[in-house]
Structure formats: C-alpha cells, structure tokens
Short mmCIF file of C-alpha atoms in Angstrom, two decimals:
data_model
loop_
_atom_site.label_atom_id
_atom_site.label_comp_id
_atom_site.label_asym_id
_atom_site.label_seq_id
_atom_site.Cartn_x
_atom_site.Cartn_y
_atom_site.Cartn_z
CA UNK A 1 -9.08 4.22 30.44
CA UNK A 2 -9.50 7.84 29.30
CA UNK A 3 -10.56 8.68 25.76
CA UNK A 4 -7.10 9.97 24.82
CA UNK A 5 -5.33 6.88 26.13
CA UNK A 6 -7.91 4.62 24.49
CA UNK A 7 -7.36 6.27 21.10
CA UNK A 8 -3.57 6.09 21.50
CA UNK A 9 -3.80 2.43 22.50
CA UNK A 10 -5.90 1.54 19.45
CA UNK A 11 -3.61 3.49 17.12
CA UNK A 12 -0.70 1.50 18.55
CA UNK A 13 -2.45 -1.82 17.88
CA UNK A 14 -3.43 -0.75 14.36
CA UNK A 15 0.15 0.25 13.64
CA UNK A 16 1.43 -3.02 15.13
CA UNK A 17 -0.96 -4.96 12.89
CA UNK A 18 0.17 -3.03 9.82
CA UNK A 19 3.89 -3.48 10.47
CA UNK A 20 3.70 -7.08 11.72
CA UNK A 21 1.53 -8.36 8.87
CA UNK A 22 3.72 -6.58 6.31
CA UNK A 23 6.82 -8.01 7.98
CA UNK A 24 5.50 -11.59 7.93
CA UNK A 25 4.45 -11.25 4.29
CA UNK A 26 7.82 -9.83 3.37
CA UNK A 27 9.75 -12.63 5.12
CA UNK A 28 7.51 -15.25 3.51
CA UNK A 29 8.16 -13.59 0.13
CA UNK A 30 11.92 -13.91 0.65
CA UNK A 31 11.51 -17.62 1.49
CA UNK A 32 8.97 -18.36 -1.24
CA UNK A 33 11.08 -16.67 -3.92
CA UNK A 34 13.81 -19.26 -3.34
CA UNK A 35 11.48 -21.99 -4.62
CA UNK A 36 9.39 -20.01 -7.12
CA UNK A 37 10.12 -18.02 -10.29
CA UNK A 38 9.38 -14.45 -11.40
CA UNK A 39 6.75 -15.93 -13.76
CA UNK A 40 4.87 -17.36 -10.77
CA UNK A 41 4.69 -13.92 -9.16
CA UNK A 42 3.72 -12.42 -12.51
CA UNK A 43 0.76 -14.80 -12.78
CA UNK A 44 -0.48 -13.72 -9.34
CA UNK A 45 0.09 -10.06 -10.26
CA UNK A 46 -2.29 -10.48 -13.20
CA UNK A 47 -5.07 -11.83 -10.98
CA UNK A 48 -4.64 -9.35 -8.11
CA UNK A 49 -5.90 -6.51 -10.31
CA UNK A 50 -9.30 -8.21 -10.63
CA UNK A 51 -9.64 -9.36 -7.01
CA UNK A 52 -8.71 -5.94 -5.64
CA UNK A 53 -11.26 -4.18 -7.84
CA UNK A 54 -13.97 -6.75 -7.07
CA UNK A 55 -13.40 -6.42 -3.32
CA UNK A 56 -13.85 -2.65 -3.55
CA UNK A 57 -17.20 -3.18 -5.29
CA UNK A 58 -18.26 -5.79 -2.72
CA UNK A 59 -17.62 -3.43 0.19
CA UNK A 60 -19.22 -0.53 -1.75
CA UNK A 61 -18.15 1.90 0.96
CA UNK A 62 -20.59 0.41 3.46
CA UNK A 63 -17.84 -0.19 5.99
CA UNK A 64 -17.07 3.52 6.29
CA UNK A 65 -20.80 4.33 6.24
CA UNK A 66 -21.44 2.03 9.22
CA UNK A 67 -18.45 3.36 11.18
CA UNK A 68 -19.57 6.98 10.89
CA UNK A 69 -23.16 6.21 11.91
CA UNK A 70 -24.06 7.08 15.52
CA UNK A 71 -26.38 4.11 16.08
CA UNK A 72 -26.24 0.84 14.14
CA UNK A 73 -28.79 -1.96 14.63
CA UNK A 74 -28.49 -5.69 14.00
CA UNK A 75 -30.80 -5.23 11.04
CA UNK A 76 -28.41 -2.62 9.61
CA UNK A 77 -25.44 -4.98 9.98
CA UNK A 78 -27.42 -7.89 8.55
CA UNK A 79 -28.61 -5.87 5.55
CA UNK A 80 -25.06 -4.89 4.66
CA UNK A 81 -23.79 -8.45 5.24
CA UNK A 82 -26.37 -10.00 2.90
CA UNK A 83 -25.70 -7.34 0.29
CA UNK A 84 -21.94 -7.97 0.48
CA UNK A 85 -22.42 -11.74 0.14
CA UNK A 86 -24.91 -11.40 -2.73
CA UNK A 87 -22.62 -9.09 -4.71
CA UNK A 88 -19.59 -11.30 -4.01
CA UNK A 89 -21.34 -14.40 -5.35
CA UNK A 90 -22.53 -12.46 -8.39
CA UNK A 91 -19.01 -11.20 -9.10
CA UNK A 92 -17.47 -14.62 -8.48
CA UNK A 93 -19.81 -16.25 -11.02
CA UNK A 94 -19.10 -13.47 -13.52
CA UNK A 95 -15.33 -13.73 -13.07
CA UNK A 96 -15.44 -17.55 -13.01
CA UNK A 97 -16.90 -17.61 -16.50
CA UNK A 98 -14.53 -14.82 -17.56
CA UNK A 99 -11.43 -16.78 -16.53
CA UNK A 100 -10.90 -18.13 -20.02
CA UNK A 101 -11.05 -14.63 -21.51
CA UNK A 102 -8.57 -13.36 -18.91
CA UNK A 103 -6.21 -16.22 -19.76
CA UNK A 104 -6.44 -15.43 -23.47
CA UNK A 105 -6.01 -11.69 -22.84
CA UNK A 106 -2.68 -12.33 -21.13
CA UNK A 107 -1.88 -15.37 -23.29
CA UNK A 108 -1.32 -17.45 -20.16
CA UNK A 109 -3.41 -20.69 -20.24
CA UNK A 110 -2.74 -21.48 -16.56
CA UNK A 111 -4.67 -18.36 -15.60
CA UNK A 112 -7.92 -20.13 -16.48
CA UNK A 113 -7.56 -22.45 -13.46
CA UNK A 114 -5.73 -19.95 -11.24
CA UNK A 115 -8.52 -17.39 -11.61
CA UNK A 116 -11.30 -19.83 -10.74
CA UNK A 117 -9.63 -20.74 -7.45
CA UNK A 118 -8.27 -17.29 -6.59
CA UNK A 119 -11.63 -15.58 -7.04
CA UNK A 120 -13.01 -17.65 -4.14
CA UNK A 121 -11.50 -14.94 -1.92
CA UNK A 122 -14.43 -12.72 -2.91
CA UNK A 123 -17.19 -14.49 -0.94
CA UNK A 124 -14.71 -15.16 1.89
CA UNK A 125 -13.94 -11.45 2.11
CA UNK A 126 -17.65 -10.57 1.92
CA UNK A 127 -18.26 -12.73 4.99
CA UNK A 128 -15.57 -10.77 6.88
CA UNK A 129 -16.48 -7.17 6.13
CA UNK A 130 -19.30 -6.61 8.61
CA UNK A 131 -17.45 -8.39 11.42
CA UNK A 132 -14.36 -6.27 10.78
CA UNK A 133 -16.44 -3.09 10.71
CA UNK A 134 -18.19 -3.98 13.98
CA UNK A 135 -14.85 -4.58 15.71
CA UNK A 136 -13.56 -1.24 14.44
CA UNK A 137 -16.70 0.50 15.75
CA UNK A 138 -16.22 -1.22 19.10
CA UNK A 139 -12.51 -0.19 19.07
CA UNK A 140 -11.35 -3.81 19.32
CA UNK A 141 -8.15 -3.19 17.36
CA UNK A 142 -6.11 -5.49 19.59
CA UNK A 143 -8.31 -8.45 18.67
CA UNK A 144 -8.19 -7.47 14.98
CA UNK A 145 -4.41 -7.33 15.18
CA UNK A 146 -4.13 -10.90 16.51
CA UNK A 147 -6.64 -12.21 13.96
CA UNK A 148 -4.70 -10.67 11.06
CA UNK A 149 -1.40 -11.95 12.45
CA UNK A 150 -2.73 -15.49 12.91
CA UNK A 151 -4.27 -15.64 9.43
CA UNK A 152 -1.13 -14.25 7.79
CA UNK A 153 1.25 -16.50 9.72
CA UNK A 154 -0.68 -19.76 9.12
CA UNK A 155 -1.20 -19.06 5.41
CA UNK A 156 2.46 -18.11 4.97
CA UNK A 157 3.73 -21.29 6.64
CA UNK A 158 1.48 -23.45 4.46
CA UNK A 159 2.60 -21.58 1.33
CA UNK A 160 6.30 -21.97 2.20
CA UNK A 161 5.80 -25.73 2.61
CA UNK A 162 3.89 -26.04 -0.70
CA UNK A 163 6.45 -23.93 -2.55
CA UNK A 164 9.31 -26.05 -1.20
CA UNK A 165 7.57 -29.30 -2.15
CA UNK A 166 5.88 -28.48 -5.46
CA UNK A 167 7.72 -25.35 -6.67
CA UNK A 168 4.84 -23.79 -8.62
CA UNK A 169 2.41 -20.87 -8.58
CA UNK A 170 -0.23 -22.79 -6.59
CA UNK A 171 1.68 -22.07 -3.38
CA UNK A 172 0.88 -18.38 -3.87
CA UNK A 173 -2.73 -19.12 -4.84
CA UNK A 174 -3.31 -21.20 -1.70
CA UNK A 175 -1.56 -18.61 0.47
CA UNK A 176 -3.88 -15.86 -0.74
CA UNK A 177 -6.97 -18.04 -0.29
CA UNK A 178 -6.02 -19.15 3.23
CA UNK A 179 -5.44 -15.57 4.44
CA UNK A 180 -9.06 -14.71 3.65
CA UNK A 181 -10.39 -18.05 4.93
CA UNK A 182 -8.69 -17.95 8.34
CA UNK A 183 -9.49 -14.27 8.82
CA UNK A 184 -13.15 -14.95 8.06
CA UNK A 185 -13.22 -17.99 10.36
CA UNK A 186 -11.55 -16.23 13.29
CA UNK A 187 -13.79 -13.18 12.94
CA UNK A 188 -16.95 -15.28 13.07
CA UNK A 189 -15.64 -17.20 16.09
CA UNK A 190 -14.67 -14.10 18.07
CA UNK A 191 -17.26 -11.47 17.09
CA UNK A 192 -20.42 -11.14 19.18
CA UNK A 193 -22.57 -10.58 16.11
CA UNK A 194 -25.25 -12.97 14.89
CA UNK A 195 -27.16 -11.76 11.82
CA UNK A 196 -30.93 -11.71 11.70
CA UNK A 197 -32.68 -13.12 8.65
CA UNK A 198 -33.99 -9.76 7.59
CA UNK A 199 -33.08 -7.18 4.98
CA UNK A 200 -34.13 -3.55 5.38
CA UNK A 201 -34.33 -1.53 2.17
CA UNK A 202 -34.63 1.60 4.31
CA UNK A 203 -31.25 0.81 5.89
CA UNK A 204 -29.74 -0.04 2.52
CA UNK A 205 -30.90 3.24 0.99
CA UNK A 206 -29.62 5.26 3.96
CA UNK A 207 -26.12 3.79 3.89
CA UNK A 208 -25.83 3.58 0.11
CA UNK A 209 -26.59 7.30 -0.26
CA UNK A 210 -23.32 7.95 1.59
CA UNK A 211 -21.26 4.99 0.41
CA UNK A 212 -21.85 5.22 -3.36
CA UNK A 213 -19.46 8.16 -3.77
CA UNK A 214 -16.81 6.39 -1.67
CA UNK A 215 -17.21 3.28 -3.81
CA UNK A 216 -16.90 5.25 -7.06
CA UNK A 217 -13.79 7.03 -5.83
CA UNK A 218 -12.28 3.74 -4.61
CA UNK A 219 -13.01 1.98 -7.91
CA UNK A 220 -11.28 4.74 -9.90
CA UNK A 221 -8.34 4.77 -7.51
CA UNK A 222 -8.00 0.98 -7.62
CA UNK A 223 -7.98 0.92 -11.42
CA UNK A 224 -5.28 3.55 -11.67
CA UNK A 225 -3.23 2.15 -8.79
CA UNK A 226 -3.08 -1.21 -10.57
CA UNK A 227 -2.85 0.03 -14.14
CA UNK A 228 0.91 -0.51 -14.35
CA UNK A 229 0.57 -4.16 -13.36
CA UNK A 230 -2.25 -4.60 -15.87
CA UNK A 231 -0.26 -3.06 -18.73
CA UNK A 232 3.04 -4.80 -17.90
CA UNK A 233 1.29 -8.18 -17.84
CA UNK A 234 -0.25 -7.53 -21.25
CA UNK A 235 2.40 -5.52 -23.12
CA UNK A 236 5.56 -7.10 -21.72
CA UNK A 237 6.14 -10.52 -20.12
CA UNK A 238 4.92 -12.48 -17.11
CA UNK A 239 8.43 -12.56 -15.65
CA UNK A 240 8.80 -8.78 -15.98
CA UNK A 241 5.50 -8.34 -14.13
CA UNK A 242 6.90 -10.61 -11.43
CA UNK A 243 10.02 -8.45 -11.13
CA UNK A 244 7.92 -5.29 -10.98
CA UNK A 245 5.51 -6.75 -8.40
CA UNK A 246 8.35 -7.63 -6.03
CA UNK A 247 10.04 -4.24 -6.45
CA UNK A 248 6.75 -2.41 -5.88
CA UNK A 249 5.92 -4.48 -2.79
CA UNK A 250 9.22 -3.73 -1.08
CA UNK A 251 9.01 -0.07 -2.10
CA UNK A 252 5.57 0.16 -0.49
CA UNK A 253 6.82 -1.44 2.71
CA UNK A 254 9.69 1.03 2.95
CA UNK A 255 7.62 4.08 2.05
CA UNK A 256 3.87 3.68 2.47
CA UNK A 257 3.85 1.81 5.78
CA UNK A 258 5.88 4.47 7.58
CA UNK A 259 4.08 7.29 5.77
CA UNK A 260 0.70 6.05 7.00
CA UNK A 261 1.91 6.41 10.58
CA UNK A 262 3.34 9.88 9.95
CA UNK A 263 0.18 10.99 8.15
CA UNK A 264 -2.11 9.72 10.90
CA UNK A 265 -0.18 11.90 13.36
CA UNK A 266 0.21 14.98 11.16
CA UNK A 267 -3.42 15.41 10.14
CA UNK A 268 -4.81 16.00 13.67
CA UNK A 269 -1.70 18.06 14.49
CA UNK A 270 -2.30 20.38 11.53
CA UNK A 271 -6.03 20.51 12.26
CA UNK A 272 -5.36 21.56 15.85
CA UNK A 273 -3.00 24.36 14.77
CA UNK A 274 -5.49 25.50 12.13
CA UNK A 275 -8.32 25.66 14.66
CA UNK A 276 -6.23 27.49 17.27
CA UNK A 277 -4.18 29.98 15.25
CA UNK A 278 -5.02 29.46 11.57
CA UNK A 279 -1.27 29.52 10.78
CA UNK A 280 -0.05 26.03 9.93
CA UNK A 281 2.86 26.97 7.67
CA UNK A 282 5.54 26.49 10.33
CA UNK A 283 4.19 23.13 11.46
CA UNK A 284 3.79 21.97 7.86
CA UNK A 285 7.39 22.90 6.97
CA UNK A 286 8.70 20.88 9.88
CA UNK A 287 6.47 17.88 9.17
CA UNK A 288 7.46 17.54 5.49
CA UNK A 289 11.15 17.91 6.40
CA UNK A 290 10.92 15.15 9.03
CA UNK A 291 8.93 12.88 6.71
CA UNK A 292 11.36 13.37 3.83
CA UNK A 293 14.43 12.78 5.99
CA UNK A 294 12.91 9.73 7.69
CA UNK A 295 11.32 7.93 4.72
CA UNK A 296 13.83 9.27 2.20
CA UNK A 297 16.84 7.91 4.09
CA UNK A 298 15.26 4.45 4.35
CA UNK A 299 14.49 4.43 0.63
CA UNK A 300 17.93 5.81 -0.30
CA UNK A 301 19.67 3.03 1.64
CA UNK A 302 17.50 0.39 -0.05
CA UNK A 303 18.06 1.95 -3.48
CA UNK A 304 21.82 2.06 -3.03
CA UNK A 305 22.00 -1.65 -2.30
CA UNK A 306 18.96 -2.80 -4.30
CA UNK A 307 20.30 -5.22 -6.97
CA UNK A 308 22.58 -6.95 -4.44
CA UNK A 309 19.87 -6.79 -1.75
CA UNK A 310 17.25 -8.45 -3.95
CA UNK A 311 19.68 -11.19 -4.95
CA UNK A 312 20.52 -11.84 -1.30
CA UNK A 313 16.98 -11.78 0.09
CA UNK A 314 15.24 -13.60 -2.77
CA UNK A 315 18.00 -16.16 -3.15
CA UNK A 316 18.99 -15.93 -6.82
CA UNK A 317 20.84 -13.60 -9.24
CA UNK A 318 17.66 -13.81 -11.35
CA UNK A 319 16.01 -11.33 -8.96
CA UNK A 320 18.62 -8.61 -9.62
CA UNK A 321 16.27 -7.33 -12.32
CA UNK A 322 13.66 -6.65 -9.62
CA UNK A 323 16.37 -4.74 -7.74
CA UNK A 324 16.97 -2.64 -10.84
CA UNK A 325 13.24 -1.92 -11.09
CA UNK A 326 13.30 -0.90 -7.42
CA UNK A 327 16.09 1.55 -8.18
CA UNK A 328 14.00 3.01 -11.03
CA UNK A 329 10.87 3.54 -8.90
CA UNK A 330 12.65 4.39 -5.65
CA UNK A 331 12.18 8.14 -6.14
CA UNK A 332 8.45 7.46 -6.30
CA UNK A 333 8.74 5.98 -2.79
CA UNK A 334 10.81 8.92 -1.52
CA UNK A 335 8.23 11.43 -2.72
CA UNK A 336 5.20 9.46 -1.53
CA UNK A 337 5.05 11.00 1.98
CA UNK A 338 5.15 14.51 0.50
CA UNK A 339 2.14 13.76 -1.69
CA UNK A 340 0.18 12.40 1.27
CA UNK A 341 1.03 15.21 3.68
CA UNK A 342 0.30 17.82 1.02
CA UNK A 343 -3.21 16.43 0.75
CA UNK A 344 -3.59 16.95 4.51
CA UNK A 345 -3.29 20.72 4.01
CA UNK A 346 -6.26 20.78 1.65
CA UNK A 347 -8.26 18.47 3.93
CA UNK A 348 -7.58 20.70 6.93
CA UNK A 349 -8.65 23.75 4.93
CA UNK A 350 -11.72 21.90 3.65
CA UNK A 351 -10.84 22.61 0.00
CA UNK A 352 -12.57 19.60 -1.57
CA UNK A 353 -12.82 21.31 -4.96
CA UNK A 354 -9.03 21.54 -5.29
CA UNK A 355 -8.65 17.96 -4.05
CA UNK A 356 -10.98 16.77 -6.83
CA UNK A 357 -9.20 18.91 -9.42
CA UNK A 358 -5.81 17.56 -8.38
CA UNK A 359 -7.11 14.00 -8.56
CA UNK A 360 -8.32 14.52 -12.13
CA UNK A 361 -5.05 16.21 -13.13
CA UNK A 362 -3.02 13.49 -11.45
CA UNK A 363 -4.76 10.66 -13.28
CA UNK A 364 -4.56 12.53 -16.59
CA UNK A 365 -0.79 12.96 -16.21
CA UNK A 366 -0.42 9.26 -15.43
CA UNK A 367 -2.33 8.22 -18.56
CA UNK A 368 -0.26 10.52 -20.80
CA UNK A 369 3.05 9.19 -19.40
CA UNK A 370 1.81 5.61 -19.68
CA UNK A 371 0.81 6.05 -23.34
CA UNK A 372 4.21 7.55 -24.18
CA UNK A 373 6.46 5.13 -22.28
CA UNK A 374 4.64 1.97 -23.35
CA UNK A 375 6.35 2.36 -26.73
CA UNK A 376 9.74 1.70 -25.13
CA UNK A 377 11.39 -1.19 -23.30
CA UNK A 378 10.24 -2.21 -19.82
CA UNK A 379 12.88 -0.18 -17.94
CA UNK A 380 11.67 3.06 -19.55
CA UNK A 381 8.05 2.13 -18.91
CA UNK A 382 8.72 1.47 -15.21
CA UNK A 383 10.76 4.67 -14.91
CA UNK A 384 7.64 6.48 -16.12
CA UNK A 385 6.30 6.09 -12.56
CA UNK A 386 9.17 8.21 -11.27
CA UNK A 387 8.58 10.85 -13.97
CA UNK A 388 4.92 10.90 -12.96
CA UNK A 389 5.79 11.28 -9.29
CA UNK A 390 8.16 14.21 -9.96
CA UNK A 391 5.60 16.06 -12.11
CA UNK A 392 2.95 15.42 -9.47
CA UNK A 393 5.25 16.92 -6.84
CA UNK A 394 5.32 20.27 -8.65
CA UNK A 395 1.52 20.19 -8.92
CA UNK A 396 0.96 19.28 -5.27
CA UNK A 397 3.50 21.72 -3.84
CA UNK A 398 2.02 24.59 -5.82
CA UNK A 399 -1.66 24.04 -5.03
CA UNK A 400 -1.18 22.76 -1.46
CA UNK A 401 1.19 25.62 -0.62
CA UNK A 402 -1.23 28.35 -1.73
CA UNK A 403 -3.65 28.09 1.23
CA UNK A 404 -0.78 28.63 3.71
CA UNK A 405 1.21 31.18 1.62
CA UNK A 406 4.08 28.75 1.10
CA UNK A 407 5.30 29.43 -2.43
CA UNK A 408 6.72 26.81 -4.78
CA UNK A 409 10.06 28.61 -4.79
CA UNK A 410 10.23 28.70 -1.01
CA UNK A 411 9.31 25.02 -0.72
CA UNK A 412 12.03 23.93 -3.14
CA UNK A 413 14.52 26.10 -1.29
CA UNK A 414 13.70 24.11 1.86
CA UNK A 415 13.47 20.67 0.24
CA UNK A 416 16.25 20.73 -2.37
CA UNK A 417 19.10 20.38 0.20
CA UNK A 418 17.41 17.23 1.54
CA UNK A 419 16.99 15.78 -1.98
CA UNK A 420 20.68 16.40 -2.74
CA UNK A 421 21.72 14.64 0.49
CA UNK A 422 19.53 11.64 -0.38
CA UNK A 423 21.07 11.43 -3.86
CA UNK A 424 24.56 11.42 -2.32
CA UNK A 425 23.53 8.58 0.02
CA UNK A 426 22.33 6.49 -2.95
CA UNK A 427 25.54 7.10 -4.92
CA UNK A 428 27.90 6.27 -2.03
CA UNK A 429 25.89 3.16 -1.12
CA UNK A 430 26.01 1.89 -4.70
CA UNK A 431 29.73 2.55 -5.05
CA UNK A 432 30.57 0.94 -1.70
CA UNK A 433 28.67 -2.25 -2.50
CA UNK A 434 30.27 -2.74 -5.90
CA UNK A 435 33.84 -1.54 -5.41
CA UNK A 436 35.12 -5.12 -4.97
CA UNK A 437 33.11 -7.42 -7.31
CA UNK A 438 34.52 -10.67 -5.92
CA UNK A 439 33.13 -10.17 -2.39
CA UNK A 440 30.26 -12.43 -1.20
CA UNK A 441 26.86 -10.89 -1.85
CA UNK A 442 26.02 -10.60 1.86
CA UNK A 443 29.23 -8.62 2.46
CA UNK A 444 28.41 -6.28 -0.43
CA UNK A 445 24.97 -5.55 1.03
CA UNK A 446 26.31 -4.95 4.52
CA UNK A 447 29.00 -2.60 3.19
CA UNK A 448 26.40 -0.66 1.15
CA UNK A 449 24.09 -0.24 4.14
CA UNK A 450 26.91 0.61 6.54
CA UNK A 451 28.51 3.22 4.28
CA UNK A 452 25.13 4.65 3.37
CA UNK A 453 24.15 4.98 7.03
CA UNK A 454 27.43 6.71 7.93
CA UNK A 455 27.05 9.12 5.00
CA UNK A 456 23.43 9.83 6.01
CA UNK A 457 24.41 10.66 9.60
CA UNK A 458 27.27 12.91 8.45
CA UNK A 459 25.08 14.75 5.95
CA UNK A 460 22.03 15.21 8.15
CA UNK A 461 23.61 15.67 11.59
CA UNK A 462 23.49 19.47 11.23
CA UNK A 463 19.96 19.58 9.82
CA UNK A 464 17.59 21.18 12.37
CA UNK A 465 14.93 18.48 11.90
CA UNK A 466 17.26 15.47 11.98
CA UNK A 467 16.95 15.00 15.75
CA UNK A 468 13.15 15.01 15.48
CA UNK A 469 13.34 12.34 12.77
CA UNK A 470 15.51 10.20 15.04
CA UNK A 471 13.05 10.72 17.92
CA UNK A 472 10.23 9.56 15.61
CA UNK A 473 12.19 6.41 14.76
CA UNK A 474 12.79 5.67 18.45
CA UNK A 475 9.11 6.12 19.31
CA UNK A 476 8.10 3.74 16.50
CA UNK A 477 10.60 1.12 17.72
CA UNK A 478 9.34 1.45 21.30
CA UNK A 479 5.78 0.90 20.12
#
C-alpha cells in the first residue's frame, strides 16, 4: 500500500472510531437516562473534572513526544510507562484522601464513595498510554478502532443492565471504570510490547523537555474547558449540572465530531496552497462557508427541535430543561468550526505569537463573562457560553484574517447571509414542532426535523458552496 493510501486508510479508521464510539455512548445515554435522574448525571459531571485533569497530568505530553521521535527504544517506552504508572498511583492516593473534601465542597455526601471508585480509572489509563502510543506510531488505527469499540460496547451494555436493575448513579460509575479496564486489557493482549525493568533518566529528560510545554498547555485548557461544569456543580444544583452535561455532550457530538474531520482535511489543504502559491484566501473562504453550512445546519435542526427531542430521546419530560440548555448553547456549537479553522490559518503561517496571544485573550474573556453571569439564574449563566463564543468570533476573524488580507468587514459580508439562513431554520423548526400541542412527542420531533430540512434546502440551494457541503456529507456517509 502506498504512503498516500496508507494515510487515507488510517484517517478513515480514526474517523470511524470517533463516530462509532460517540454513537454508542450517545445511544447508551438515551437508554440510561430512562432509568436514571439528572442528579445522577450531575454527580458524574462533578467527578469528571478531576479525572480529566489528572489524566492530562499522567500523560504529561509524553505520548506526543514519543510519536514525533524518529527512533524509540524499549527502554524509552518502559521509562514513560513506569513514569505514567507512578504518577497515576500518586494522584489516585492524593484524590482518594481528598474525596471527603470534594464531597463537602459540592455538599454531596455520596461523592465521597463515588470519587474513591471513579478515580481508579487513573492507574488503568496509565497502563494504556504507552500501548496506545505504540499502536499510533505503528499506524495500527484499525486495531485501535476495534479495541475502543469493544470496550465502549461492553461497558455500555453492563451499565444499561445496572441502571435498569438498580436505578442509581453507580451504573454510570461502573460504565466509566469498565471502559478504561477493557481498553487496558485489550491493549496489553494485542500489543507486541513487553516492558523491560529499566528506567532511563536520559530518556526521561529528553522527552520531558518537549512534553512539559504540551502538558502545561493541556492542563490550562482542561481547567477552562471544564470550568462551567465545576461552577454549575458548586453554585447551582446537581440536577442543573446533569441537564447541562447532557446538553453539552449532544452539542459536542453534533459540532465537534464533524469539525474534527473537516479540520483534519483543511489544515493540509491550506498548507499545500500556502507552500505553492502563498495565497490561501480563496481556499479559506470556501472552507469556512462549507463548514458553517454543514455543521450549522445540523446544529440548527437540533436546536429547533431540542426540548421535544430531549424528551423523546431521554424518555421523560424532565429532560426538556436539558433541551432548553442545548438551545441556549447551540450557537456555541455552530461557531465552533469557525474557531478551529481560523486557528489553522495562523498555524499554516507559523504565527505562534498570535496564537498564544489569542489564547490568553480568549481565556480572559471567558473568566470575565463567567464572573458576571454567575450572579444570575442558571439559564443566563449557561447563555454566557454563547456570548463568549460570539465575542471570540470577532477576535478570531480579525486576527486570523489579517495574514491573508481578509478583513473583518469582508468576512461578515460573506458569513452573515449563512447565519441569517440558519436562524430562519431554527425558527421554522421550532414553530413546526409546537404548532399543534396535542400531537405525540415523536410526531412533533419528526415534523420539526422535516420542516427544518425542507427550509434548509430551499434557503441554501442557490448558495455556491451548498453542493460541496452535500458532497462532503456523502463522502462521510460512504466512509
């Protein structure tokens, strides 16, 4: 197999893993929510902040450091493995004895026991990192795909059974633990790596000199990416965190999953144009239009039917609040691909200084909005994410457009017609699904999606980039 075909094949398997795992988790969420409560999901949302941050520290950027290295020895792998395991045990012990404090911080006594069990994922993940990295270096993405699918499917089936029988938060705790356990087990059974009982401080120093900056950046990003969950759990209620967690998860599936695919294609495309002609403005204009039409239409359809959709999929009118939260943060999902693709321009141009400056400005804006909106009810606080995303759009469009002479005014002239169309889709979908209140909920959702789709086709059929967006959708389905 040629290099080009090999790369394309591995990209396909990575995308299949991403979509399939997300799909299984989403379906299991729909089934689990019929036996569990928003408070159960809120409890898990409180713990996820700590496990996510701890896992970033455990990896410490060594995975990326190993992947970029030309030659990696068994001693190198073993050194990183033992470091990962040592740090994971250290963090587990620290968090184990902090469980009581976490429970008191959130005023949720059950967290004391939930944390002690949930944090076992840390050593399990540490035992998986080197094996995963080695498979990625060896381009064994097909095997990684099946391992992730198997671990996710088995853990989801067990969790659905436990939720149906016991109807409490422990179904979610066990599900999370089993994902890490089965992934670790399958990786050790299928990876041709056996560690040597040796630690090289020379290897550690070499890799850590590169990975420490990645770790620091990842730690900061993780804290800010989870700050809303942290604050909602403390300042509001466990149930409201559960509603927010579900809305955010479905928003990410509709926006981030598809954006990752688009971004992985656009970065090398822009880099190629930049290297050949230096003029990437035309390609960039087309890419952001396609991304906005493609992701924006999906999000607009979901937003237009969201309260009814959440009630239907999660099995109870209780979850309509999560649908309302989804409606409030939906614009954040629509704008997400623009933020990502804008960053590609600066990466292609090698402008790391502006990237750092934008990151600092972005986090500063988030903190200011958070401090202001926390004084209001939960709906206003959640809507702060949309305000943040809109302000960030102005910042990104301005600074990312400068290197290619694409002014802020010119960009809004190109993008505003698309935004208006998306708003119309949301409005018509909402009206269609609620025009006859007595209809069954499934009929309301189908009417919303059908009317929204028809309106989208009518509005975008004359747009020059609509056909390319449809072609992108077909290629993703074929894959």
